[in-house]
Amino acid sequence: MLTRFCDWKKVLPALLLAVVGFARAAPTIELDVVLDPQTRDFSASAELSPAQPDFRFLLHESLRVGAVSAGGRVLQAESLAGPAGLRQWRIRLDKAGERVRLEYAGRLPPLDRQRDHRGVLQRMPPMSSPEGSFLSAGSAWYPQAQAMISYRVKLTLPGNQRAVVAGRRVAETLPAAPGDTYRATFEFLQPTDGIDLMAGPWVVREKAVPRNGAPPLYLRTYFSPELDATPGLAEAYLDDARRYIERYSHEIGDYPYGEFSVVAGPLPTGFGMPTLTYLGEAVIRLPFIRKTSLGHEVLHNWWGNGVYVDHARGNWSEGLTTFMADYAFKEDESPAAASEMRLGWLRDALALPADEQPALRDFRSRTHGAEAAVGYGKSAMLFVMLKERIGETAFRQGIREFWLARRFKVAAWQDLQAAFERASGQNLDAFFSAWLNQRGMPAVAIEGAEARPLGRQYQLSLVLGQGAPAFPLRLPVEVNAPGRQEVRWVDVAAGRTTHTLVFDFQPHSLRLDPDIRVWRRLEAGNLPPILRRWIGADAPQVVNLGAASVSAAAVDALAQRFFERAPGKLAQAGLARALRGREPVLIAGTHAEVDRALAAAGLPARPAQLAGRGTAQVWTVQGALPLAVISADNAAALGALQRGLPHYGGQSWLVFDKGQVIEKGVWPASLPVIPVTRR
């Protein structure tokens, strides 16, 4: 649901490099900003030292340059054509590095409350309104003269507003009387790739956390009055932010900044910037946001905002952050939860045609499903496999070495590889080359397994085959016998690979990578059915079991919200015949109606683990049957599913209580069991 902000904040500096070049040292820009969200009037002055005498920069089309001066001389700013929605400006200087002061102003576009999560990942204009303002670095609300900058920003707003940019708050003046303004000054002295400005009618809470050998860490929440009034909410965010900062300081190295803020705004997403995260106010009360998403955004202060991504050579930050945050939280929860997440990564990638999956090195940022499946899932699985290959001790040391070597510097995949090679003493070139450069997913199968006595032991001859594209794989093989189970790791190359393994028991059967620890292609029949198959089906069919009861209208309304395409209506009498086809079928009704229909058709009964739970249950039927079931106490409970259910396409089963999910999960993968022949 949440992602690090990386869209035009990354693209716009690349455009600027084409017109102004790149200086070795990050220059400083000083901004003095006055913003009135009520009228959306914006004015600012900027002082900076361009790297070229032919100084060109971009501003949003709503802003125009006024007075310009350098060294006491009055200069002219020439307006030129720019990319869509932007205007390029040109100022001719006597020499490079000359200090320039320019003033600019305009009326910003209003806040676009209709943007959904996908919309905020695209380029946005600088937007302002009394309920919230967001001026992203990529919106060109200030003249960006270099790709990497340090800055000092003074902010002035009406007294009922508060504002923040990433960095250290060095001064703040609160309004003392009605009509007074709010003023604050922030500075960020490390090189960074942009400035994001946020404002809103916030209540600000602050907690100072003592640190050994360092100034206190200041934690803050910027919440609307309604959110701030929620008992314990702000305090919980401050406590959880502290906990995450302490966790990653221990795992990686000291937190690189002196403060961290949680900013709640009206846009429906989550952005991670240095020293702060911007979270959508609509979801900030949800417990899982603090449990998972907050930790992800805190970690970006190390990866992405503490060590910068060399986007020209691939984005490693999202995968490493997903691995050390989202996936690590699942590992903390249970081995089963971690396995379920790994399976989810594979399932998301397998839902895409192979030719739509970019190579991992080509991933820059998430804009659609293929990029997300590779840049987050495949990238995180790379770190799962790397940790298995070099061991936990070497992996942790590699993480710390990478941080120490690249702190506040740009880093690429090759820098990560070098750190892990130093920590492990291994040459990892073949591993990184294959997983970064090759597209698609490896396909591996057990082609033969034979056991024969070897004295008091047994020798297992195992033949594994790997098709194209071939990857350097280490795969776990689960060897089973009555009352015995053992896992052995084997290396698999292209074509056929033969392994000889010795056991003190007679092997009866095998399973390949049963815990899903390797990025590889699985057969569709081995994957657990999830609701996304029904939601996005081309020609779904629905059996409304409430045709003769008050639940009928509720089922019809729910089906319209659940499916992306209008479903066909199927009579209960035709259910058995329909299930012999390929198109998914949904049956829905009250608990009594569902139980009768399943029994009459000879279909699997309600799963025992769901029976009697909550006010509604949803599940897919395991196996070859393309069947999903929605079952509820009554028509009201069915109606309560309309809003939430369509958002859980990645699940195999759910339990709802009055419209809220209280339990969910994915059925285990049904990986094939391979019998061992005996000699």
Short mmCIF file of C-alpha atoms in Angstrom, two decimals, residues 173-622:
data_model
loop_
_atom_site.label_atom_id
_atom_site.label_comp_id
_atom_site.label_asym_id
_atom_site.label_seq_id
_atom_site.Cartn_x
_atom_site.Cartn_y
_atom_site.Cartn_z
CA THR A 173 8.15 31.09 15.93
CA LEU A 174 4.59 30.30 16.94
CA PRO A 175 1.84 32.90 16.54
CA ALA A 176 1.38 34.87 19.77
CA ALA A 177 -1.94 36.47 18.83
CA PRO A 178 -4.70 36.17 16.22
CA GLY A 179 -3.44 37.33 12.86
CA ASP A 180 0.19 36.46 13.58
CA THR A 181 2.08 34.19 11.21
CA TYR A 182 3.83 30.90 11.77
CA ARG A 183 7.54 30.82 10.95
CA ALA A 184 10.03 27.98 10.86
CA THR A 185 13.50 27.39 9.45
CA PHE A 186 14.89 24.03 8.40
CA GLU A 187 18.32 23.10 7.12
CA PHE A 188 19.74 19.97 5.53
CA LEU A 189 23.52 20.10 5.21
CA GLN A 190 24.15 16.67 3.67
CA PRO A 191 23.79 16.30 -0.10
CA THR A 192 20.28 15.23 -1.09
CA ASP A 193 18.34 15.02 -4.33
CA GLY A 194 15.44 17.36 -3.62
CA ILE A 195 13.25 19.35 -1.24
CA ASP A 196 9.66 18.36 -0.42
CA LEU A 197 7.49 20.95 1.34
CA MET A 198 4.39 19.94 3.33
CA ALA A 199 1.91 22.13 5.22
CA GLY A 200 -1.38 21.66 7.00
CA PRO A 201 -3.54 22.71 9.98
CA TRP A 202 -1.54 20.40 12.22
CA VAL A 203 -1.13 19.91 15.94
CA VAL A 204 2.56 19.16 16.55
CA ARG A 205 3.68 16.86 19.36
CA GLU A 206 7.34 16.34 20.22
CA LYS A 207 9.34 13.88 22.31
CA ALA A 208 13.07 14.22 23.04
CA VAL A 209 14.89 10.89 23.26
CA PRO A 210 18.33 10.92 24.99
CA ARG A 211 21.23 9.39 23.04
CA ASN A 212 24.65 8.33 24.31
CA GLY A 213 27.36 10.64 23.06
CA ALA A 214 25.01 12.61 20.83
CA PRO A 215 22.37 15.35 21.12
CA PRO A 216 18.81 14.20 21.85
CA LEU A 217 16.74 12.68 19.06
CA TYR A 218 13.60 14.75 18.47
CA LEU A 219 10.52 12.78 17.42
CA ARG A 220 7.43 14.65 16.21
CA THR A 221 3.93 14.03 14.91
CA TYR A 222 2.16 16.49 12.62
CA PHE A 223 -1.49 15.44 12.92
CA SER A 224 -4.79 17.15 12.14
CA PRO A 225 -6.76 18.15 15.25
CA GLU A 226 -9.10 15.18 14.67
CA LEU A 227 -6.25 12.68 14.46
CA ASP A 228 -4.40 14.26 17.35
CA ALA A 229 -7.51 13.93 19.51
CA THR A 230 -7.55 10.14 19.01
CA PRO A 231 -6.50 8.78 22.42
CA GLY A 232 -2.95 7.47 22.41
CA LEU A 233 -2.46 7.69 18.63
CA ALA A 234 0.30 10.32 18.48
CA GLU A 235 2.08 8.77 21.46
CA ALA A 236 1.97 5.34 19.81
CA TYR A 237 3.56 6.72 16.62
CA LEU A 238 6.30 8.43 18.62
CA ASP A 239 7.02 5.24 20.57
CA ASP A 240 7.03 3.03 17.47
CA ALA A 241 9.25 5.44 15.54
CA ARG A 242 11.72 5.33 18.42
CA ARG A 243 11.60 1.52 18.46
CA TYR A 244 12.31 1.27 14.72
CA ILE A 245 15.14 3.79 14.89
CA GLU A 246 16.75 1.84 17.72
CA ARG A 247 16.33 -1.44 15.82
CA TYR A 248 18.01 -0.24 12.64
CA SER A 249 20.69 1.71 14.50
CA HIS A 250 21.68 -1.62 16.06
CA GLU A 251 21.49 -3.59 12.80
CA ILE A 252 23.13 -1.07 10.46
CA GLY A 253 24.74 1.86 12.27
CA ASP A 254 23.77 5.02 14.12
CA TYR A 255 20.67 6.87 12.89
CA PRO A 256 22.14 9.56 10.63
CA TYR A 257 19.90 12.47 11.69
CA GLY A 258 18.80 14.34 14.80
CA GLU A 259 15.05 14.09 14.31
CA PHE A 260 12.23 12.12 12.75
CA SER A 261 8.66 13.26 12.07
CA VAL A 262 5.44 11.50 11.13
CA VAL A 263 3.39 13.84 8.94
CA ALA A 264 -0.27 12.99 8.27
CA GLY A 265 -1.60 14.50 5.05
CA PRO A 266 -4.61 14.17 2.76
CA LEU A 267 -2.87 12.33 -0.11
CA PRO A 268 -3.53 8.57 -0.05
CA THR A 269 -0.04 7.12 0.19
CA GLY A 270 3.19 7.04 2.15
CA PHE A 271 6.39 8.86 1.19
CA GLY A 272 9.77 8.46 2.83
CA MET A 273 12.10 11.47 2.97
CA PRO A 274 15.17 12.12 5.11
CA THR A 275 14.07 12.75 8.72
CA LEU A 276 10.35 12.23 8.07
CA THR A 277 7.57 10.19 6.52
CA TYR A 278 4.36 11.48 4.98
CA LEU A 279 1.42 9.10 5.57
CA GLY A 280 -2.14 9.34 4.30
CA GLU A 281 -4.43 10.51 7.10
CA ALA A 282 -7.15 8.11 5.92
CA VAL A 283 -5.07 5.07 6.97
CA ILE A 284 -2.99 6.40 9.83
CA ARG A 285 -5.33 4.93 12.48
CA LEU A 286 -5.00 1.42 11.04
CA PRO A 287 -2.80 -0.74 13.30
CA PHE A 288 -0.86 -2.35 10.44
CA ILE A 289 0.48 1.04 9.37
CA ARG A 290 2.47 1.34 12.59
CA LYS A 291 3.24 -2.37 12.60
CA THR A 292 4.78 -2.52 9.13
CA SER A 293 4.64 0.58 6.92
CA LEU A 294 6.10 2.97 9.48
CA GLY A 295 9.14 0.72 9.91
CA HIS A 296 9.61 0.57 6.13
CA GLU A 297 9.65 4.36 5.88
CA VAL A 298 11.95 4.75 8.90
CA LEU A 299 14.42 2.34 7.28
CA HIS A 300 14.56 4.51 4.17
CA ASN A 301 16.53 7.00 6.27
CA TRP A 302 19.40 4.54 5.82
CA TRP A 303 18.60 3.07 2.41
CA GLY A 304 17.72 5.66 -0.20
CA ASN A 305 17.99 8.75 2.00
CA GLY A 306 21.21 7.92 3.85
CA VAL A 307 22.90 5.98 1.06
CA TYR A 308 21.67 7.37 -2.24
CA VAL A 309 20.55 5.24 -5.19
CA ASP A 310 22.48 5.44 -8.45
CA HIS A 311 19.31 5.24 -10.52
CA ALA A 312 21.20 5.02 -13.79
CA ARG A 313 22.54 1.65 -12.62
CA GLY A 314 19.46 0.28 -10.88
CA ASN A 315 17.45 0.78 -7.70
CA TRP A 316 18.64 -1.58 -4.94
CA SER A 317 17.02 0.44 -2.13
CA GLU A 318 13.43 -0.82 -2.37
CA GLY A 319 14.42 -4.48 -2.32
CA LEU A 320 16.83 -4.10 0.60
CA THR A 321 14.27 -2.05 2.55
CA THR A 322 11.53 -4.61 1.85
CA PHE A 323 13.87 -7.39 3.02
CA MET A 324 15.00 -5.65 6.23
CA ALA A 325 11.57 -4.21 7.12
CA ASP A 326 8.44 -5.89 5.68
CA TYR A 327 10.01 -9.34 5.37
CA ALA A 328 11.89 -9.13 8.66
CA PHE A 329 8.62 -8.30 10.44
CA LYS A 330 7.12 -11.48 8.97
CA GLU A 331 10.14 -13.46 10.17
CA ASP A 332 9.57 -12.00 13.64
CA GLU A 333 5.95 -13.14 13.45
CA SER A 334 6.58 -16.78 12.46
CA PRO A 335 8.35 -18.97 9.89
CA ALA A 336 4.96 -19.61 8.26
CA ALA A 337 4.30 -15.87 7.82
CA ALA A 338 7.73 -15.37 6.22
CA SER A 339 7.16 -18.32 3.88
CA GLU A 340 3.79 -16.88 2.91
CA MET A 341 5.42 -13.58 1.96
CA ARG A 342 8.05 -15.33 -0.15
CA LEU A 343 5.33 -17.29 -1.92
CA GLY A 344 3.46 -14.03 -2.50
CA TRP A 345 6.49 -12.56 -4.26
CA LEU A 346 6.67 -15.56 -6.60
CA ARG A 347 2.93 -15.54 -7.19
CA ASP A 348 2.96 -11.85 -8.15
CA ALA A 349 5.79 -12.41 -10.64
CA LEU A 350 4.23 -15.56 -12.09
CA ALA A 351 1.04 -13.62 -12.79
CA LEU A 352 3.01 -11.62 -15.39
CA PRO A 353 4.17 -12.86 -18.79
CA ALA A 354 7.92 -13.52 -18.79
CA ASP A 355 8.52 -10.92 -21.48
CA GLU A 356 6.95 -8.24 -19.25
CA GLN A 357 9.38 -8.82 -16.39
CA PRO A 358 12.33 -6.41 -16.62
CA ALA A 359 15.78 -7.40 -15.46
CA LEU A 360 16.32 -6.38 -11.85
CA ARG A 361 19.16 -4.04 -12.85
CA ASP A 362 16.66 -2.13 -15.02
CA PHE A 363 14.28 -1.40 -12.13
CA ARG A 364 14.12 2.31 -11.30
CA SER A 365 10.80 2.90 -9.51
CA ARG A 366 7.37 1.33 -9.20
CA THR A 367 4.80 2.52 -11.72
CA HIS A 368 3.02 -0.77 -12.53
CA GLY A 369 2.76 -4.40 -11.48
CA ALA A 370 5.71 -5.81 -13.43
CA GLU A 371 8.11 -3.27 -11.95
CA ALA A 372 6.77 -3.84 -8.42
CA ALA A 373 7.05 -7.63 -8.71
CA VAL A 374 10.71 -7.31 -9.77
CA GLY A 375 11.91 -4.22 -7.89
CA TYR A 376 10.38 -5.24 -4.56
CA GLY A 377 9.73 -9.01 -4.64
CA LYS A 378 12.59 -10.35 -6.75
CA SER A 379 14.99 -7.85 -5.20
CA ALA A 380 14.01 -8.86 -1.66
CA MET A 381 14.31 -12.54 -2.58
CA LEU A 382 17.83 -11.86 -3.86
CA PHE A 383 18.77 -10.87 -0.31
CA VAL A 384 17.01 -13.96 1.09
CA MET A 385 19.12 -16.17 -1.20
CA LEU A 386 22.29 -14.17 -0.57
CA LYS A 387 21.92 -14.57 3.18
CA GLU A 388 21.47 -18.34 2.72
CA ARG A 389 24.59 -18.44 0.53
CA ILE A 390 27.06 -16.49 2.70
CA GLY A 391 25.56 -17.03 6.16
CA GLU A 392 23.92 -14.67 8.64
CA THR A 393 27.15 -13.43 10.25
CA ALA A 394 28.74 -12.41 6.94
CA PHE A 395 25.46 -10.92 5.73
CA ARG A 396 25.08 -8.68 8.79
CA GLN A 397 28.71 -7.61 8.51
CA GLY A 398 28.20 -6.79 4.83
CA ILE A 399 25.24 -4.56 5.68
CA ARG A 400 27.28 -2.63 8.24
CA GLU A 401 30.27 -2.32 5.90
CA PHE A 402 28.07 -1.03 3.08
CA TRP A 403 26.63 1.65 5.39
CA LEU A 404 30.01 2.78 6.66
CA ALA A 405 31.51 2.91 3.17
CA ARG A 406 28.64 4.65 1.33
CA ARG A 407 27.00 6.86 3.99
CA PHE A 408 25.76 10.06 2.29
CA LYS A 409 27.19 8.86 -1.01
CA VAL A 410 25.66 7.45 -4.19
CA ALA A 411 25.79 3.66 -4.38
CA ALA A 412 25.00 1.02 -6.99
CA TRP A 413 24.48 -2.73 -6.92
CA GLN A 414 28.21 -3.24 -7.43
CA ASP A 415 28.90 -1.42 -4.14
CA LEU A 416 26.61 -3.82 -2.30
CA GLN A 417 28.31 -6.76 -3.99
CA ALA A 418 31.74 -5.48 -2.95
CA ALA A 419 30.63 -5.11 0.69
CA PHE A 420 29.26 -8.66 0.85
CA GLU A 421 32.36 -10.06 -0.85
CA ARG A 422 34.60 -8.39 1.73
CA ALA A 423 32.45 -9.68 4.58
CA SER A 424 32.18 -13.25 3.30
CA GLY A 425 35.53 -13.71 1.52
CA GLN A 426 33.59 -15.10 -1.47
CA ASN A 427 33.53 -14.09 -5.12
CA LEU A 428 29.86 -13.28 -5.74
CA ASP A 429 30.15 -12.07 -9.32
CA ALA A 430 28.27 -15.00 -10.86
CA PHE A 431 25.47 -14.69 -8.31
CA PHE A 432 24.90 -10.94 -8.74
CA SER A 433 25.40 -11.01 -12.50
CA ALA A 434 22.72 -13.64 -13.03
CA TRP A 435 20.12 -12.24 -10.66
CA LEU A 436 20.58 -8.63 -11.78
CA ASN A 437 20.96 -9.06 -15.53
CA GLN A 438 18.82 -12.05 -16.53
CA ARG A 439 15.10 -11.70 -17.14
CA GLY A 440 12.47 -14.25 -16.24
CA MET A 441 12.55 -17.02 -13.64
CA PRO A 442 14.49 -20.28 -13.53
CA ALA A 443 12.54 -23.52 -13.91
CA VAL A 444 13.93 -26.51 -12.02
CA ALA A 445 12.58 -30.05 -11.70
CA ILE A 446 13.62 -33.35 -10.14
CA GLU A 447 14.15 -35.65 -13.12
CA GLY A 448 15.23 -38.71 -11.18
CA ALA A 449 15.70 -39.97 -7.62
CA GLU A 450 17.05 -43.43 -6.80
CA ALA A 451 18.20 -44.87 -3.47
CA ARG A 452 20.33 -47.97 -2.87
CA PRO A 453 21.88 -49.52 0.24
CA LEU A 454 25.42 -48.47 1.12
CA GLY A 455 26.47 -50.60 4.06
CA ARG A 456 24.34 -49.46 6.98
CA GLN A 457 23.47 -46.27 5.10
CA TYR A 458 21.62 -45.34 1.91
CA GLN A 459 22.93 -43.50 -1.12
CA LEU A 460 20.53 -41.23 -2.98
CA SER A 461 21.27 -40.38 -6.61
CA LEU A 462 19.44 -37.19 -7.47
CA VAL A 463 19.11 -35.72 -10.97
CA LEU A 464 17.95 -32.09 -11.30
CA GLY A 465 17.20 -30.30 -14.55
CA GLN A 466 17.17 -26.55 -15.17
CA GLY A 467 15.83 -25.03 -18.35
CA ALA A 468 16.58 -21.63 -19.85
CA PRO A 469 17.27 -19.08 -18.57
CA ALA A 470 19.81 -20.83 -16.34
CA PHE A 471 20.70 -19.30 -12.97
CA PRO A 472 23.37 -20.30 -10.42
CA LEU A 473 21.07 -21.91 -7.85
CA ARG A 474 21.42 -23.40 -4.39
CA LEU A 475 18.24 -25.32 -3.67
CA PRO A 476 16.98 -27.08 -0.54
CA VAL A 477 15.76 -30.65 -1.07
CA GLU A 478 13.50 -32.13 1.59
CA VAL A 479 14.09 -35.89 1.97
CA ASN A 480 11.34 -37.84 3.74
CA ALA A 481 10.81 -41.28 5.23
CA PRO A 482 8.37 -42.56 7.85
CA GLY A 483 9.21 -40.64 11.00
CA ARG A 484 12.23 -38.96 9.40
CA GLN A 485 12.86 -35.74 7.49
CA GLU A 486 16.08 -34.01 6.47
CA VAL A 487 16.86 -31.00 4.26
CA ARG A 488 20.00 -30.89 2.10
CA TRP A 489 21.18 -27.95 -0.02
CA VAL A 490 22.44 -28.69 -3.55
CA ASP A 491 23.91 -26.56 -6.34
CA VAL A 492 22.10 -26.59 -9.68
CA ALA A 493 23.64 -25.50 -12.98
CA ALA A 494 22.24 -25.34 -16.51
CA GLY A 495 20.90 -28.54 -18.00
CA ARG A 496 21.19 -31.69 -15.87
CA THR A 497 22.97 -31.83 -12.53
CA THR A 498 23.56 -35.08 -10.64
CA HIS A 499 24.09 -35.23 -6.88
CA THR A 500 24.97 -38.16 -4.65
CA LEU A 501 23.76 -37.84 -1.05
CA VAL A 502 24.18 -40.29 1.82
CA PHE A 503 21.63 -40.79 4.64
CA ASP A 504 21.34 -43.02 7.69
CA PHE A 505 17.74 -43.83 6.72
CA GLN A 506 16.09 -45.04 3.54
CA PRO A 507 14.60 -42.08 1.56
CA HIS A 508 10.99 -42.58 0.42
CA SER A 509 10.08 -39.22 -1.14
CA LEU A 510 11.42 -35.75 -1.96
CA ARG A 511 10.15 -32.19 -2.21
CA LEU A 512 12.10 -29.44 -3.91
CA ASP A 513 12.38 -26.15 -2.03
CA PRO A 514 9.24 -26.83 0.05
CA ASP A 515 9.59 -23.62 2.06
CA ILE A 516 9.93 -21.34 -1.02
CA ARG A 517 13.42 -19.99 -0.35
CA VAL A 518 14.52 -19.64 -3.99
CA TRP A 519 13.21 -17.39 -6.77
CA ARG A 520 11.94 -19.86 -9.35
CA ARG A 521 9.02 -20.72 -11.58
CA LEU A 522 6.28 -22.87 -10.07
CA GLU A 523 3.61 -24.70 -12.00
CA ALA A 524 0.21 -23.03 -11.83
CA GLY A 525 -1.27 -26.12 -10.17
CA ASN A 526 1.21 -25.83 -7.30
CA LEU A 527 0.16 -22.28 -6.40
CA PRO A 528 -2.52 -21.65 -3.80
CA PRO A 529 -5.67 -20.06 -5.27
CA ILE A 530 -6.08 -16.40 -4.30
CA LEU A 531 -9.02 -14.05 -4.74
CA ARG A 532 -7.25 -11.97 -7.39
CA ARG A 533 -8.02 -14.75 -9.86
CA TRP A 534 -11.73 -14.09 -9.33
CA ILE A 535 -11.53 -10.30 -9.03
CA GLY A 536 -9.72 -9.85 -12.35
CA ALA A 537 -11.30 -12.72 -14.32
CA ASP A 538 -12.29 -12.08 -17.94
CA ALA A 539 -15.63 -13.90 -17.63
CA PRO A 540 -16.47 -14.61 -13.99
CA GLN A 541 -19.70 -16.28 -12.98
CA VAL A 542 -21.67 -15.86 -9.78
CA VAL A 543 -24.27 -18.09 -8.14
CA ASN A 544 -26.56 -15.95 -5.98
CA LEU A 545 -27.75 -18.40 -3.33
CA GLY A 546 -30.09 -15.81 -1.88
CA ALA A 547 -32.38 -15.74 -4.91
CA ALA A 548 -35.37 -16.58 -2.73
CA SER A 549 -34.39 -14.55 0.35
CA VAL A 550 -33.57 -11.03 1.51
CA SER A 551 -29.85 -11.69 0.91
CA ALA A 552 -30.32 -11.67 -2.89
CA ALA A 553 -29.94 -7.89 -3.32
CA ALA A 554 -26.93 -7.84 -1.00
CA VAL A 555 -25.18 -10.55 -3.07
CA ASP A 556 -25.87 -8.70 -6.33
CA ALA A 557 -24.50 -5.43 -4.94
CA LEU A 558 -21.42 -7.16 -3.53
CA ALA A 559 -20.71 -8.96 -6.82
CA GLN A 560 -20.75 -5.63 -8.68
CA ARG A 561 -18.08 -4.26 -6.34
CA PHE A 562 -16.03 -7.47 -6.10
CA PHE A 563 -15.41 -8.20 -9.79
CA GLU A 564 -13.56 -5.88 -12.16
CA ARG A 565 -15.78 -7.10 -15.03
CA ALA A 566 -19.51 -7.69 -14.83
CA PRO A 567 -20.11 -11.32 -13.83
CA GLY A 568 -22.45 -13.70 -15.56
CA LYS A 569 -25.33 -15.02 -13.46
CA LEU A 570 -25.39 -18.77 -12.98
CA ALA A 571 -28.22 -20.91 -11.62
CA GLN A 572 -27.35 -23.22 -8.78
CA ALA A 573 -28.37 -26.21 -10.91
CA GLY A 574 -25.59 -25.43 -13.38
CA LEU A 575 -22.83 -25.15 -10.76
CA ALA A 576 -21.30 -28.61 -11.22
CA ARG A 577 -21.09 -28.18 -15.00
CA ALA A 578 -19.58 -24.69 -14.69
CA LEU A 579 -16.84 -25.95 -12.37
CA ARG A 580 -15.60 -28.27 -15.11
CA GLY A 581 -14.61 -25.20 -17.12
CA ARG A 582 -11.75 -22.74 -16.70
CA GLU A 583 -13.60 -19.58 -15.73
CA PRO A 584 -13.78 -18.95 -11.97
CA VAL A 585 -17.10 -19.28 -10.20
CA LEU A 586 -18.23 -17.49 -7.05
CA ILE A 587 -21.08 -18.65 -4.84
CA ALA A 588 -22.42 -16.28 -2.20
CA GLY A 589 -25.17 -16.24 0.39
CA THR A 590 -25.87 -16.72 4.08
CA HIS A 591 -24.13 -19.45 6.08
CA ALA A 592 -27.13 -21.76 5.88
CA GLU A 593 -27.56 -21.19 2.13
CA VAL A 594 -23.87 -21.84 1.47
CA ASP A 595 -23.69 -25.02 3.54
CA ARG A 596 -26.76 -26.46 1.77
CA ALA A 597 -25.40 -25.61 -1.69
CA LEU A 598 -21.96 -27.13 -1.03
CA ALA A 599 -23.49 -30.35 0.31
CA ALA A 600 -25.99 -30.64 -2.56
CA ALA A 601 -23.24 -30.29 -5.19
CA GLY A 602 -20.86 -32.68 -3.41
CA LEU A 603 -18.30 -29.90 -2.94
CA PRO A 604 -15.78 -29.52 -0.09
CA ALA A 605 -17.43 -28.21 3.07
CA ARG A 606 -16.60 -24.96 4.82
CA PRO A 607 -12.97 -25.12 6.08
CA ALA A 608 -12.96 -26.09 9.74
CA GLN A 609 -10.57 -23.27 10.64
CA LEU A 610 -13.13 -20.70 9.45
CA ALA A 611 -16.34 -22.22 10.81
CA GLY A 612 -18.07 -20.09 13.42
CA ARG A 613 -15.62 -17.19 13.08
CA GLY A 614 -16.75 -13.57 12.66
CA THR A 615 -19.83 -12.37 10.81
CA ALA A 616 -18.61 -13.34 7.32
CA GLN A 617 -16.11 -15.74 5.79
CA VAL A 618 -14.54 -15.80 2.33
CA TRP A 619 -12.43 -18.60 0.92
CA THR A 620 -11.13 -20.18 -2.26
CA VAL A 621 -11.43 -23.94 -2.65
CA GLN A 622 -8.06 -25.65 -2.77
#
